Amino acid sequence: EFSFSEKEQPKLSQSSTGKWKKDSNNKKCVVLPLHTLKKSVVNSYFKEAIKTFNNFDMNGNLFLIKQNLSKNEIKVTIMLSDGFGGKLVGEIAKWFLMDVREFLKNKIQLSEEIFDIVSKSSKLINSKDSEVLDSKKYLDSRILSFYQQKYKFGYFPPTDFSSVYSESNIKTLMKIGVLYKKDYRFDSNFKHHSIIFPIIDDFGYAVGLIARTIKDQYCKDNNISKYKYSQFKKSFVLYGLNFAKEAIRLKKSAILVEGQFDRIACDYAGQHNVVAMGGSSLCYFQLYLLKKYGAKKIYLLTDNDVPGEKANNRIIKKFGEFQDFERLAFSNEYHDIDEYVKLNKSNESIFDNI
């Protein structure tokens, strides 16, 4: 958000970071990177933007939500994509004298570190190490080998991290909240979750890690979630969009599922315009991402249970005023689309007519 006035400076919220600059007209402005803003703040802007989608350019790189002109104040809200937007980003950055190089440098560096961690974890899960066998067996029972490699699955050890990861890797794991120091040694937030894979944004940058347990009953008995996440803003990404965006453009539609494994199941069922929320909630920025890549229609394919039905109702109630949704249903004998894809023996598929 850029807000500048000749007479007074707008106040920055404590949760945001920004730098005061001056534009070519010597007006004060503040630069606030998207990822420093609270979810509620981002949603309020994207709600208005999505309702008036003509404000987006054809690449989704920039939009102008509102412009209020008075004698002393101009308020403009502009969003730039995190990727390399070519001349457009360069010109806007020059216009506001922004230095985006440091932001991109940090983003790329974090992505490279996460991919390096994942690469080492992937090698480990394919090793013959005895402690890895149960995790590998579980993963083989859920996902075909080709898709394990495509989605970069790996094994995360419960201890002895320095034997697998470099010092730089460990610093990154601490930075993103996976490792922490306890009694002069490292401990892990993934201690019960041995299978990991990266969360990748629509430009191909790794922004975080997801961990999955193989001890479902233990976690259920101890009120531990089946999935754990490193520190990143879930509401700013959709799992699988980096693979799905071209299919979304081609079909002008997207299919929305709950879990990451659901997205992968749809992939090997031949349905490629599918993204996962990583839960049962959709936010305005995620809807923007789908519209950015040309989704005129969105199909809801949530889990076959009461929470899944509530998720459908909640999404339609929240966004139905300005977005076309259609629910996809399958037999009650299947809990989710992952199970449906693997067990359905019928010649007909819910994907046939979309």
PDB file of C-alpha atoms in Angstrom, residues 53 248 251-254 290-291 293-298 322-325:
ATOM      1  CA  PHE A  53     -11.688  -7.715 -11.581  1.00  0.00           C
ATOM      2  CA  ILE A 248      -6.333 -23.681 -15.563  1.00  0.00           C
ATOM      3  CA  LYS A 251      -9.733 -25.005 -19.377  1.00  0.00           C
ATOM      4  CA  LYS A 252     -10.663 -21.607 -17.881  1.00  0.00           C
ATOM      5  CA  SER A 253     -11.611 -23.474 -14.735  1.00  0.00           C
ATOM      6  CA  ALA A 254     -10.044 -24.866 -11.577  1.00  0.00           C
ATOM      7  CA  LEU A 290      -7.109 -18.683  -9.466  1.00  0.00           C
ATOM      8  CA  LYS A 291      -8.653 -15.733 -11.290  1.00  0.00           C
ATOM      9  CA  TYR A 293      -4.629 -17.672 -14.193  1.00  0.00           C
ATOM     10  CA  GLY A 294      -7.996 -17.471 -15.936  1.00  0.00           C
ATOM     11  CA  ALA A 295     -10.387 -19.541 -13.789  1.00  0.00           C
ATOM     12  CA  LYS A 296     -13.890 -18.420 -14.784  1.00  0.00           C
ATOM     13  CA  LYS A 297     -15.459 -21.350 -12.959  1.00  0.00           C
ATOM     14  CA  ILE A 298     -14.327 -23.143  -9.819  1.00  0.00           C
ATOM     15  CA  PHE A 322     -18.854 -12.620  -7.606  1.00  0.00           C
ATOM     16  CA  GLN A 323     -17.543 -16.111  -8.432  1.00  0.00           C
ATOM     17  CA  ASP A 324     -19.175 -19.040 -10.254  1.00  0.00           C
ATOM     18  CA  PHE A 325     -18.902 -22.255  -8.195  1.00  0.00           C
TER      19      PHE A 325
END
